Amino acid sequence: MMGLESKHIILGVTGGIAAYKSAEIVSRLRRLGADVHVIMTRNATEFVAPLTFQTLSGNQVVTDTFQTPENWQVEHVALAQLADAFLVAPATANMLAKMACGLADDMLSTTLLATKAPVFVAPAMNTGMWEAAATRENMSRLQARGVKVIGPGTGKLACGDVGAGRMSEPAEIVEALQAYFAEGEDYRGLRVLVTAGGTRERLDPVRFMTNDSSGKMGIALARAAQGRGAAVTLVYGAVTQPLPEGVSCIPVESARDLLRVMEKETPRHDIIIQAAAVADFRFRDASDQKIKKNGQHEITLVMVENPDVAEAVGRLKKAGQTLVGFAAETGHLEENAEGKLTRKNLDLIVANDVTRPGAGFNTDTNIATLIWRGGRQEMPLQQKTELAGKILDRILALRKEGR
Ligand code: PMT
């Protein structure tokens, strides 16, 4: 990906335990050639000393600690105008609320209000705060104004809770900025429909058959397309990841649910990317009551074929639409994937050999071969977030060729 030479990035650091990770963000941005200016809130200085950011950025750090409101009037305008991008990381619930309301009561919020640069936020907070109705409303308002949200991820939080609210990793945050500058908003005006996660086929009210899909690949694609300006719809089955903010999300359970949604949504989208792991079979005799043992020592469950959703979408394809499928294979990767490319009327297929370490289901990384009529491209081991960007690049290249 591109460097960030000559880009002026203003980094706002607010008071959360994740503030220490922002030091790595500054180092990474500097290594890419960016000119970084840090503004810290008073609370942030309790977590990390301004000198750390001053040393890493090579620029004077602006804090509220010893500066008077008179200084803000001068400095906030200068930094707001200098910014090519404004990043707030970590962004606490409090700072997001101030931004949503347009409050300007410290150096950071004042500069944010004054800037015309694109604003990115990397939220970090306790799961309860992230899920609170007030935060949800604030996030919707900010996104409606074009603020780009990076993360948060899920995991163990500093407070001991496990859930959404953990600040995204510095590498992911910096990649989002790089992607913005590299691609600009080359998906603006395009409507992208993405499927993610595993479908579930019910046996009875308490049992179902599913697969290991986490939704990471599909969600990375939805986020990347949104970051590049697309209007994105995400149709998701069982996923382990937080859903992207600002994307229209439609939940489904079974392959037949997915089919119903896709038949409705396909006609109003330009690009359809099917990364979901869809069950090929379902139970013929699913019960609406819990199945009891009744003294039996074995039972026979009969499965019947599910509709192939991608094939159905392929039949709906109109001029100007680009259809992308995935192939999860355990052998004969390219041969099987090419068969699916033709049978499902796809323009591009992303073939992953799910037996390879670091590829396929429930990993942060993938290894894939992109196959289209007349071409292929190997994608060595890389983060799914990175692969998602390259798949989007290939889709645009195919569309430019009129496919
Ligand atoms: O979600 P992750 O944990 O990140 O894992 C990512 C992934 C491994 C799920 C993803 O990379 C992937 O390979 N997704 C496709 C899984 C799959 O169902 O592959 P398939 O080869 O069985 O199907 C081929 C294509 O047809 C897929 O686009 C699939 O969505 C679609 N399909 C399959 C069966 C079916 N009945 N209907 C379908 O639409």
Short mmCIF file of C-alpha atoms and ligand atoms in Angstrom, two decimals:
data_model
loop_
_atom_site.label_atom_id
_atom_site.label_comp_id
_atom_site.label_asym_id
_atom_site.label_seq_id
_atom_site.Cartn_x
_atom_site.Cartn_y
_atom_site.Cartn_z
CA MET A 1 0.00 0.00 0.00
CA MET A 2 0.95 3.60 -0.50
CA GLY A 3 3.01 5.74 1.83
CA LEU A 4 1.65 8.90 3.38
CA GLU A 5 4.40 11.31 2.30
CA SER A 6 3.39 14.96 2.62
CA LYS A 7 0.14 14.10 4.41
CA HIS A 8 -0.59 16.09 7.56
CA ILE A 9 -2.39 13.87 10.05
CA ILE A 10 -3.80 15.33 13.26
CA LEU A 11 -4.13 12.65 15.93
CA GLY A 12 -6.47 13.38 18.82
CA VAL A 13 -5.76 11.23 21.86
CA THR A 14 -8.47 11.02 24.51
CA GLY A 15 -8.36 9.55 27.99
CA GLY A 16 -8.61 5.77 27.79
CA ILE A 17 -6.29 2.91 28.61
CA ALA A 18 -5.83 2.33 24.86
CA ALA A 19 -3.98 5.69 24.68
CA TYR A 20 -0.68 3.83 24.98
CA LYS A 21 -1.42 2.12 21.65
CA SER A 22 -1.61 5.51 19.97
CA ALA A 23 2.15 5.83 20.35
CA GLU A 24 2.46 2.96 17.87
CA ILE A 25 0.02 4.70 15.54
CA VAL A 26 2.30 7.76 15.51
CA SER A 27 5.38 5.60 14.83
CA ARG A 28 3.67 3.79 11.98
CA LEU A 29 2.38 7.02 10.41
CA ARG A 30 5.83 8.57 10.64
CA ARG A 31 7.43 5.50 9.03
CA LEU A 32 5.01 6.01 6.11
CA GLY A 33 6.21 9.60 5.76
CA ALA A 34 3.29 11.46 7.37
CA ASP A 35 3.66 14.69 9.32
CA VAL A 36 1.85 13.95 12.59
CA HIS A 37 0.54 16.50 15.09
CA VAL A 38 -0.90 15.23 18.35
CA ILE A 39 -3.57 16.89 20.45
CA MET A 40 -4.18 15.32 23.86
CA THR A 41 -7.10 15.89 26.18
CA ARG A 42 -6.32 16.55 29.82
CA ASN A 43 -7.42 13.01 30.71
CA ALA A 44 -5.21 11.48 28.02
CA THR A 45 -2.15 13.03 29.69
CA GLU A 46 -2.96 10.95 32.79
CA PHE A 47 -2.38 7.78 30.73
CA VAL A 48 0.60 8.75 28.55
CA ALA A 49 3.06 11.62 28.94
CA PRO A 50 2.93 14.24 26.14
CA LEU A 51 6.70 13.87 25.80
CA THR A 52 6.17 10.35 24.38
CA PHE A 53 4.10 11.72 21.50
CA GLN A 54 6.36 14.74 21.09
CA THR A 55 9.41 12.48 20.71
CA LEU A 56 7.68 10.08 18.30
CA SER A 57 5.98 12.75 16.16
CA GLY A 58 8.82 15.27 16.16
CA ASN A 59 6.21 17.99 16.69
CA GLN A 60 5.10 19.96 19.72
CA VAL A 61 2.15 18.19 21.40
CA VAL A 62 -0.85 20.34 22.14
CA THR A 63 -2.53 19.59 25.45
CA ASP A 64 -5.15 21.32 27.50
CA THR A 65 -3.08 21.01 30.62
CA PHE A 66 -1.21 24.30 30.55
CA GLN A 67 -2.97 26.10 27.76
CA THR A 68 -5.59 28.73 28.14
CA PRO A 69 -8.75 28.99 26.02
CA GLU A 70 -7.17 32.07 24.36
CA ASN A 71 -4.48 29.80 22.90
CA TRP A 72 -7.08 27.47 21.46
CA GLN A 73 -8.52 30.27 19.37
CA VAL A 74 -5.25 30.55 17.49
CA GLU A 75 -3.98 26.98 17.47
CA HIS A 76 -7.20 25.16 16.73
CA VAL A 77 -7.64 27.06 13.48
CA ALA A 78 -4.08 26.42 12.36
CA LEU A 79 -4.25 22.64 13.01
CA ALA A 80 -7.79 22.31 11.68
CA GLN A 81 -6.68 23.88 8.40
CA LEU A 82 -3.42 21.95 8.19
CA ALA A 83 -5.09 18.53 8.46
CA ASP A 84 -5.35 16.21 5.45
CA ALA A 85 -7.01 13.76 7.83
CA PHE A 86 -8.06 13.91 11.45
CA LEU A 87 -7.91 10.74 13.53
CA VAL A 88 -9.23 10.39 17.08
CA ALA A 89 -7.73 7.27 18.69
CA PRO A 90 -8.74 6.22 21.22
CA ALA A 91 -12.10 7.96 20.95
CA THR A 92 -13.89 7.73 24.28
CA ALA A 93 -17.68 7.70 24.60
CA ASN A 94 -17.40 11.21 26.04
CA MET A 95 -15.46 12.62 23.08
CA LEU A 96 -17.83 10.93 20.60
CA ALA A 97 -20.76 12.51 22.45
CA LYS A 98 -19.11 15.94 22.30
CA MET A 99 -18.44 15.52 18.59
CA ALA A 100 -22.03 14.44 17.97
CA CYS A 101 -23.32 17.54 19.76
CA GLY A 102 -20.75 19.93 18.28
CA LEU A 103 -19.37 20.86 21.69
CA ALA A 104 -16.10 22.77 21.73
CA ASP A 105 -14.86 23.00 25.31
CA ASP A 106 -11.26 21.87 24.94
CA MET A 107 -8.51 22.01 22.34
CA LEU A 108 -9.36 18.70 20.70
CA SER A 109 -13.13 19.18 20.41
CA THR A 110 -12.59 22.79 19.27
CA THR A 111 -10.20 21.75 16.50
CA LEU A 112 -12.49 18.90 15.43
CA LEU A 113 -15.40 21.28 15.11
CA ALA A 114 -13.32 23.66 12.99
CA THR A 115 -11.78 21.14 10.59
CA LYS A 116 -12.98 20.40 7.08
CA ALA A 117 -10.66 17.37 6.80
CA PRO A 118 -12.07 13.83 6.76
CA VAL A 119 -12.46 12.60 10.34
CA PHE A 120 -11.72 9.04 11.46
CA VAL A 121 -12.52 7.74 14.93
CA ALA A 122 -11.27 4.55 16.60
CA PRO A 123 -13.66 4.08 19.54
CA ALA A 124 -12.47 2.42 22.74
CA MET A 125 -14.69 1.85 25.74
CA ASN A 126 -16.44 -0.69 27.90
CA THR A 127 -18.99 -2.87 26.06
CA GLY A 128 -21.92 -1.47 28.05
CA MET A 129 -20.96 2.08 27.07
CA TRP A 130 -20.51 1.11 23.41
CA GLU A 131 -23.92 -0.55 23.33
CA ALA A 132 -25.70 2.22 25.28
CA ALA A 133 -28.55 3.88 23.41
CA ALA A 134 -26.87 7.29 23.73
CA THR A 135 -23.64 6.05 22.12
CA ARG A 136 -25.62 4.30 19.35
CA GLU A 137 -27.41 7.57 18.59
CA ASN A 138 -24.17 9.56 18.68
CA MET A 139 -22.48 7.11 16.30
CA SER A 140 -25.40 7.30 13.86
CA ARG A 141 -25.24 11.09 13.88
CA LEU A 142 -21.51 11.14 13.34
CA GLN A 143 -21.67 8.62 10.51
CA ALA A 144 -24.50 10.46 8.84
CA ARG A 145 -22.09 13.44 8.76
CA GLY A 146 -19.41 11.30 7.09
CA VAL A 147 -17.21 10.47 10.08
CA LYS A 148 -15.43 7.18 9.36
CA VAL A 149 -15.42 4.63 12.14
CA ILE A 150 -12.57 2.14 12.55
CA GLY A 151 -13.57 -0.79 14.77
CA PRO A 152 -13.96 -1.28 17.62
CA GLY A 153 -12.86 -4.90 17.88
CA THR A 154 -14.04 -7.50 20.34
CA GLY A 155 -12.01 -9.18 23.03
CA LYS A 156 -11.01 -8.89 26.66
CA LEU A 157 -11.27 -5.28 27.78
CA ALA A 158 -9.20 -3.51 30.41
CA CYS A 159 -12.20 -3.59 32.77
CA GLY A 160 -12.26 -7.40 32.58
CA ASP A 161 -15.40 -7.59 30.38
CA VAL A 162 -15.32 -9.51 27.14
CA GLY A 163 -17.15 -7.92 24.22
CA ALA A 164 -17.13 -5.09 21.71
CA GLY A 165 -15.30 -1.89 22.63
CA ARG A 166 -11.62 -2.70 22.27
CA MET A 167 -9.73 -0.18 20.15
CA SER A 168 -8.68 -1.60 16.77
CA GLU A 169 -5.02 -2.51 16.46
CA PRO A 170 -2.68 0.34 15.35
CA ALA A 171 -1.87 -1.54 12.10
CA GLU A 172 -5.56 -1.73 11.20
CA ILE A 173 -6.10 1.95 11.98
CA VAL A 174 -3.15 3.04 9.87
CA GLU A 175 -4.30 0.73 7.02
CA ALA A 176 -7.69 2.46 7.05
CA LEU A 177 -5.96 5.84 6.58
CA GLN A 178 -3.73 4.43 3.85
CA ALA A 179 -6.73 2.92 2.09
CA TYR A 180 -8.47 6.28 2.23
CA PHE A 181 -5.56 8.13 0.64
CA ALA A 182 -4.75 5.32 -1.80
CA GLU A 183 -8.20 4.82 -3.13
CA GLY A 184 -9.96 8.01 -2.27
CA GLU A 185 -13.61 7.18 -2.60
CA ASP A 186 -13.50 5.10 -5.77
CA TYR A 187 -16.64 3.15 -4.76
CA ARG A 188 -18.74 6.29 -4.30
CA GLY A 189 -22.04 5.92 -6.15
CA LEU A 190 -21.83 2.11 -6.15
CA ARG A 191 -24.21 -0.10 -4.18
CA VAL A 192 -22.49 -3.19 -2.82
CA LEU A 193 -24.24 -6.25 -1.39
CA VAL A 194 -22.07 -8.58 0.72
CA THR A 195 -22.92 -11.91 2.39
CA ALA A 196 -20.98 -13.08 5.46
CA GLY A 197 -20.98 -15.79 8.11
CA GLY A 198 -22.41 -19.26 8.27
CA THR A 199 -25.99 -20.32 7.69
CA ARG A 200 -27.77 -22.51 10.24
CA GLU A 201 -30.10 -25.38 9.36
CA ARG A 202 -32.46 -26.21 12.20
CA LEU A 203 -33.15 -29.77 13.31
CA ASP A 204 -35.45 -28.68 16.11
CA PRO A 205 -35.88 -25.55 18.29
CA VAL A 206 -32.63 -26.22 20.18
CA ARG A 207 -30.38 -27.85 17.58
CA PHE A 208 -28.97 -26.85 14.23
CA MET A 209 -26.20 -27.67 11.78
CA THR A 210 -23.73 -24.92 10.85
CA ASN A 211 -20.06 -24.40 9.93
CA ASP A 212 -16.96 -22.58 11.21
CA SER A 213 -17.46 -19.30 9.37
CA SER A 214 -16.86 -16.28 11.63
CA GLY A 215 -17.94 -13.64 9.11
CA LYS A 216 -14.47 -12.01 9.24
CA MET A 217 -13.92 -12.19 5.47
CA GLY A 218 -17.36 -10.83 4.53
CA ILE A 219 -17.32 -8.13 7.19
CA ALA A 220 -13.84 -7.01 6.07
CA LEU A 221 -15.23 -6.65 2.54
CA ALA A 222 -18.26 -4.69 3.74
CA ARG A 223 -16.07 -2.34 5.79
CA ALA A 224 -13.58 -1.85 2.96
CA ALA A 225 -16.33 -1.06 0.43
CA GLN A 226 -17.93 1.37 2.86
CA GLY A 227 -14.56 3.01 3.53
CA ARG A 228 -14.21 3.58 -0.22
CA GLY A 229 -17.53 5.35 -0.42
CA ALA A 230 -19.97 2.57 -1.40
CA ALA A 231 -23.48 2.24 -0.01
CA VAL A 232 -23.21 -1.22 1.52
CA THR A 233 -25.78 -3.85 2.50
CA LEU A 234 -24.49 -6.76 4.56
CA VAL A 235 -26.56 -9.95 4.75
CA TYR A 236 -25.18 -11.99 7.60
CA GLY A 237 -25.70 -15.41 9.14
CA ALA A 238 -23.93 -16.56 12.30
CA VAL A 239 -20.93 -14.26 12.87
CA THR A 240 -18.51 -13.73 15.75
CA GLN A 241 -17.55 -10.16 14.79
CA PRO A 242 -19.18 -6.81 15.57
CA LEU A 243 -21.20 -5.60 12.60
CA PRO A 244 -19.83 -2.57 10.76
CA GLU A 245 -21.31 0.80 11.65
CA GLY A 246 -23.08 2.70 8.91
CA VAL A 247 -23.80 -0.40 6.84
CA SER A 248 -27.35 -1.65 6.34
CA CYS A 249 -27.29 -5.09 8.01
CA ILE A 250 -29.86 -7.84 7.38
CA PRO A 251 -29.73 -11.01 9.53
CA VAL A 252 -30.60 -14.44 8.10
CA GLU A 253 -30.55 -17.92 9.56
CA SER A 254 -30.87 -20.63 6.91
CA ALA A 255 -29.86 -20.94 3.26
CA ARG A 256 -33.50 -20.50 2.30
CA ASP A 257 -33.72 -17.25 4.33
CA LEU A 258 -30.59 -16.06 2.54
CA LEU A 259 -32.14 -16.90 -0.82
CA ARG A 260 -35.27 -14.85 -0.04
CA VAL A 261 -33.21 -11.79 0.98
CA MET A 262 -30.81 -12.09 -1.94
CA GLU A 263 -33.62 -12.35 -4.49
CA LYS A 264 -35.04 -9.12 -3.10
CA GLU A 265 -31.74 -7.22 -2.70
CA THR A 266 -29.83 -8.30 -5.82
CA PRO A 267 -31.71 -6.16 -8.37
CA ARG A 268 -30.91 -2.90 -6.52
CA HIS A 269 -27.14 -3.48 -6.16
CA ASP A 270 -24.27 -3.01 -8.60
CA ILE A 271 -21.79 -5.40 -7.01
CA ILE A 272 -22.69 -8.61 -5.18
CA ILE A 273 -19.98 -10.37 -3.16
CA GLN A 274 -20.95 -13.73 -1.63
CA ALA A 275 -18.49 -14.67 1.12
CA ALA A 276 -21.05 -16.48 3.30
CA ALA A 277 -20.60 -20.18 3.97
CA VAL A 278 -23.95 -21.59 2.91
CA ALA A 279 -25.16 -25.06 3.92
CA ASP A 280 -25.60 -27.28 0.89
CA PHE A 281 -28.09 -29.50 2.77
CA ARG A 282 -30.85 -29.11 5.37
CA PHE A 283 -32.76 -31.60 7.52
CA ARG A 284 -35.73 -33.03 5.66
CA ASP A 285 -37.78 -33.64 8.80
CA ALA A 286 -37.01 -30.60 10.98
CA SER A 287 -39.24 -30.66 14.05
CA ASP A 288 -40.93 -27.72 15.76
CA GLN A 289 -40.70 -29.62 19.06
CA LYS A 290 -37.46 -30.69 20.78
CA ILE A 291 -36.63 -34.21 19.58
CA LYS A 292 -36.68 -36.64 22.55
CA LYS A 293 -34.69 -39.83 23.00
CA ASN A 294 -37.74 -42.01 23.57
CA GLY A 295 -35.49 -45.00 24.38
CA GLN A 296 -33.88 -45.09 20.91
CA HIS A 297 -30.15 -45.83 20.67
CA GLU A 298 -29.74 -44.32 17.24
CA ILE A 299 -31.66 -42.11 14.86
CA THR A 300 -31.32 -41.53 11.15
CA LEU A 301 -31.49 -37.95 9.94
CA VAL A 302 -32.19 -37.43 6.27
CA MET A 303 -30.83 -34.30 4.60
CA VAL A 304 -32.05 -32.77 1.37
CA GLU A 305 -30.34 -30.34 -0.96
CA ASN A 306 -30.64 -26.60 -0.30
CA PRO A 307 -31.08 -24.10 -3.09
CA ASP A 308 -27.79 -22.74 -4.41
CA VAL A 309 -28.15 -19.04 -3.62
CA ALA A 310 -25.24 -17.91 -5.78
CA GLU A 311 -26.68 -19.82 -8.76
CA ALA A 312 -30.05 -18.14 -8.21
CA VAL A 313 -28.34 -14.72 -8.01
CA GLY A 314 -26.43 -15.64 -11.18
CA ARG A 315 -29.72 -16.18 -12.99
CA LEU A 316 -30.91 -12.69 -11.91
CA LYS A 317 -27.77 -10.97 -13.19
CA LYS A 318 -28.36 -7.87 -15.32
CA ALA A 319 -25.99 -5.81 -17.47
CA GLY A 320 -23.81 -3.58 -15.31
CA GLN A 321 -23.81 -5.92 -12.31
CA THR A 322 -20.66 -7.64 -11.09
CA LEU A 323 -21.06 -10.95 -9.28
CA VAL A 324 -18.32 -12.28 -7.02
CA GLY A 325 -18.33 -15.64 -5.27
CA PHE A 326 -15.97 -17.50 -3.00
CA ALA A 327 -14.92 -21.14 -3.25
CA ALA A 328 -13.96 -22.94 -0.05
CA GLU A 329 -12.03 -25.98 -1.22
CA THR A 330 -10.07 -28.82 0.36
CA GLY A 331 -8.52 -30.05 -2.92
CA HIS A 332 -8.37 -29.32 -6.69
CA LEU A 333 -8.67 -25.63 -5.79
CA GLU A 334 -8.53 -23.96 -9.17
CA GLU A 335 -10.40 -26.65 -11.10
CA ASN A 336 -13.32 -26.62 -8.63
CA ALA A 337 -13.35 -22.83 -8.41
CA GLU A 338 -13.40 -22.46 -12.21
CA GLY A 339 -16.40 -24.83 -12.33
CA LYS A 340 -18.23 -22.61 -9.80
CA LEU A 341 -17.28 -19.43 -11.71
CA THR A 342 -19.07 -20.78 -14.79
CA ARG A 343 -21.98 -22.60 -13.11
CA LYS A 344 -22.88 -19.62 -10.90
CA ASN A 345 -22.46 -17.03 -13.69
CA LEU A 346 -19.83 -15.14 -11.64
CA ASP A 347 -17.40 -12.50 -12.89
CA LEU A 348 -14.82 -13.27 -10.23
CA ILE A 349 -14.26 -16.08 -7.75
CA VAL A 350 -12.03 -15.97 -4.69
CA ALA A 351 -10.72 -19.50 -4.22
CA ASN A 352 -9.36 -20.38 -0.79
CA ASP A 353 -7.91 -23.75 0.16
CA VAL A 354 -9.37 -23.98 3.65
CA THR A 355 -6.94 -26.75 4.71
CA ARG A 356 -3.93 -24.38 4.59
CA PRO A 357 -2.82 -22.89 7.92
CA GLY A 358 -3.84 -19.25 8.07
CA ALA A 359 -6.50 -19.64 5.36
CA GLY A 360 -10.27 -20.02 5.32
CA PHE A 361 -12.60 -20.28 8.26
CA ASN A 362 -12.31 -18.27 11.46
CA THR A 363 -8.81 -16.88 10.94
CA ASP A 364 -7.74 -13.23 10.69
CA THR A 365 -5.72 -14.08 7.58
CA ASN A 366 -6.40 -15.80 4.28
CA ILE A 367 -4.57 -17.20 1.26
CA ALA A 368 -6.47 -17.04 -2.02
CA THR A 369 -6.38 -17.17 -5.79
CA LEU A 370 -8.59 -14.65 -7.60
CA ILE A 371 -9.90 -16.22 -10.80
CA TRP A 372 -11.82 -14.50 -13.59
CA ARG A 373 -12.34 -15.32 -17.26
CA GLY A 374 -8.94 -14.87 -18.82
CA GLY A 375 -6.96 -14.13 -15.68
CA ARG A 376 -5.87 -15.07 -12.21
CA GLN A 377 -3.94 -13.49 -9.36
CA GLU A 378 -2.29 -15.23 -6.41
CA MET A 379 -2.88 -13.67 -2.98
CA PRO A 380 -0.29 -14.95 -0.50
CA LEU A 381 -0.94 -15.10 3.26
CA GLN A 382 -2.28 -11.72 4.41
CA GLN A 383 -4.83 -10.14 6.73
CA LYS A 384 -8.42 -10.52 5.56
CA THR A 385 -8.69 -6.72 5.82
CA GLU A 386 -5.85 -6.38 3.29
CA LEU A 387 -7.22 -9.08 0.98
CA ALA A 388 -10.61 -7.35 1.04
CA GLY A 389 -9.01 -4.19 -0.42
CA LYS A 390 -7.33 -6.20 -3.19
CA ILE A 391 -10.57 -7.98 -4.09
CA LEU A 392 -12.24 -4.56 -4.38
CA ASP A 393 -9.37 -3.36 -6.60
CA ARG A 394 -9.85 -6.35 -8.91
CA ILE A 395 -13.61 -5.81 -9.09
CA LEU A 396 -13.11 -2.19 -10.21
CA ALA A 397 -10.51 -3.29 -12.79
CA LEU A 398 -12.99 -5.84 -14.22
CA ARG A 399 -15.76 -3.24 -14.31
CA LYS A 400 -13.46 -0.81 -16.17
CA GLU A 401 -12.93 -3.55 -18.79
CA GLY A 402 -16.72 -3.69 -19.11
CA ARG A 403 -17.21 -7.04 -17.31
O1 PMT B 1 -16.22 -16.19 7.62
P1 PMT B 1 -14.75 -16.48 7.82
O2 PMT B 1 -14.48 -17.22 9.11
O3 PMT B 1 -13.91 -15.25 7.65
O4 PMT B 1 -14.30 -17.51 6.68
C1 PMT B 1 -14.25 -17.11 5.35
C2 PMT B 1 -14.81 -18.19 4.41
C3 PMT B 1 -13.91 -19.41 4.46
C4 PMT B 1 -16.24 -18.58 4.82
C5 PMT B 1 -14.81 -17.54 2.98
O5 PMT B 1 -13.49 -17.22 2.64
C6 PMT B 1 -15.39 -18.49 1.95
O6 PMT B 1 -14.70 -19.29 1.33
N1 PMT B 1 -16.73 -18.41 1.72
C7 PMT B 1 -17.50 -19.32 0.85
C8 PMT B 1 -17.84 -20.58 1.61
C9 PMT B 1 -18.63 -21.54 0.75
O7 PMT B 1 -19.80 -21.76 1.00
O8 PMT B 1 -18.00 -22.00 -0.30
P2 PMT B 1 -18.57 -23.00 -1.40
O9 PMT B 1 -17.41 -23.34 -2.25
O10 PMT B 1 -19.35 -24.08 -0.75
O11 PMT B 1 -19.60 -22.11 -2.21
C10 PMT B 1 -19.26 -21.39 -3.39
C11 PMT B 1 -20.06 -20.10 -3.49
O12 PMT B 1 -21.45 -20.41 -3.60
C12 PMT B 1 -19.93 -19.19 -2.29
O13 PMT B 1 -19.89 -17.86 -2.77
C13 PMT B 1 -21.17 -19.47 -1.47
O14 PMT B 1 -21.58 -18.29 -0.77
C14 PMT B 1 -22.19 -19.87 -2.52
N2 PMT B 1 -23.18 -20.88 -2.12
C15 PMT B 1 -22.81 -22.13 -1.74
C16 PMT B 1 -23.76 -23.08 -1.44
C17 PMT B 1 -25.14 -22.73 -1.53
N3 PMT B 1 -26.08 -23.59 -1.23
N4 PMT B 1 -25.48 -21.49 -1.90
C18 PMT B 1 -24.53 -20.57 -2.19
O15 PMT B 1 -24.83 -19.42 -2.53
#
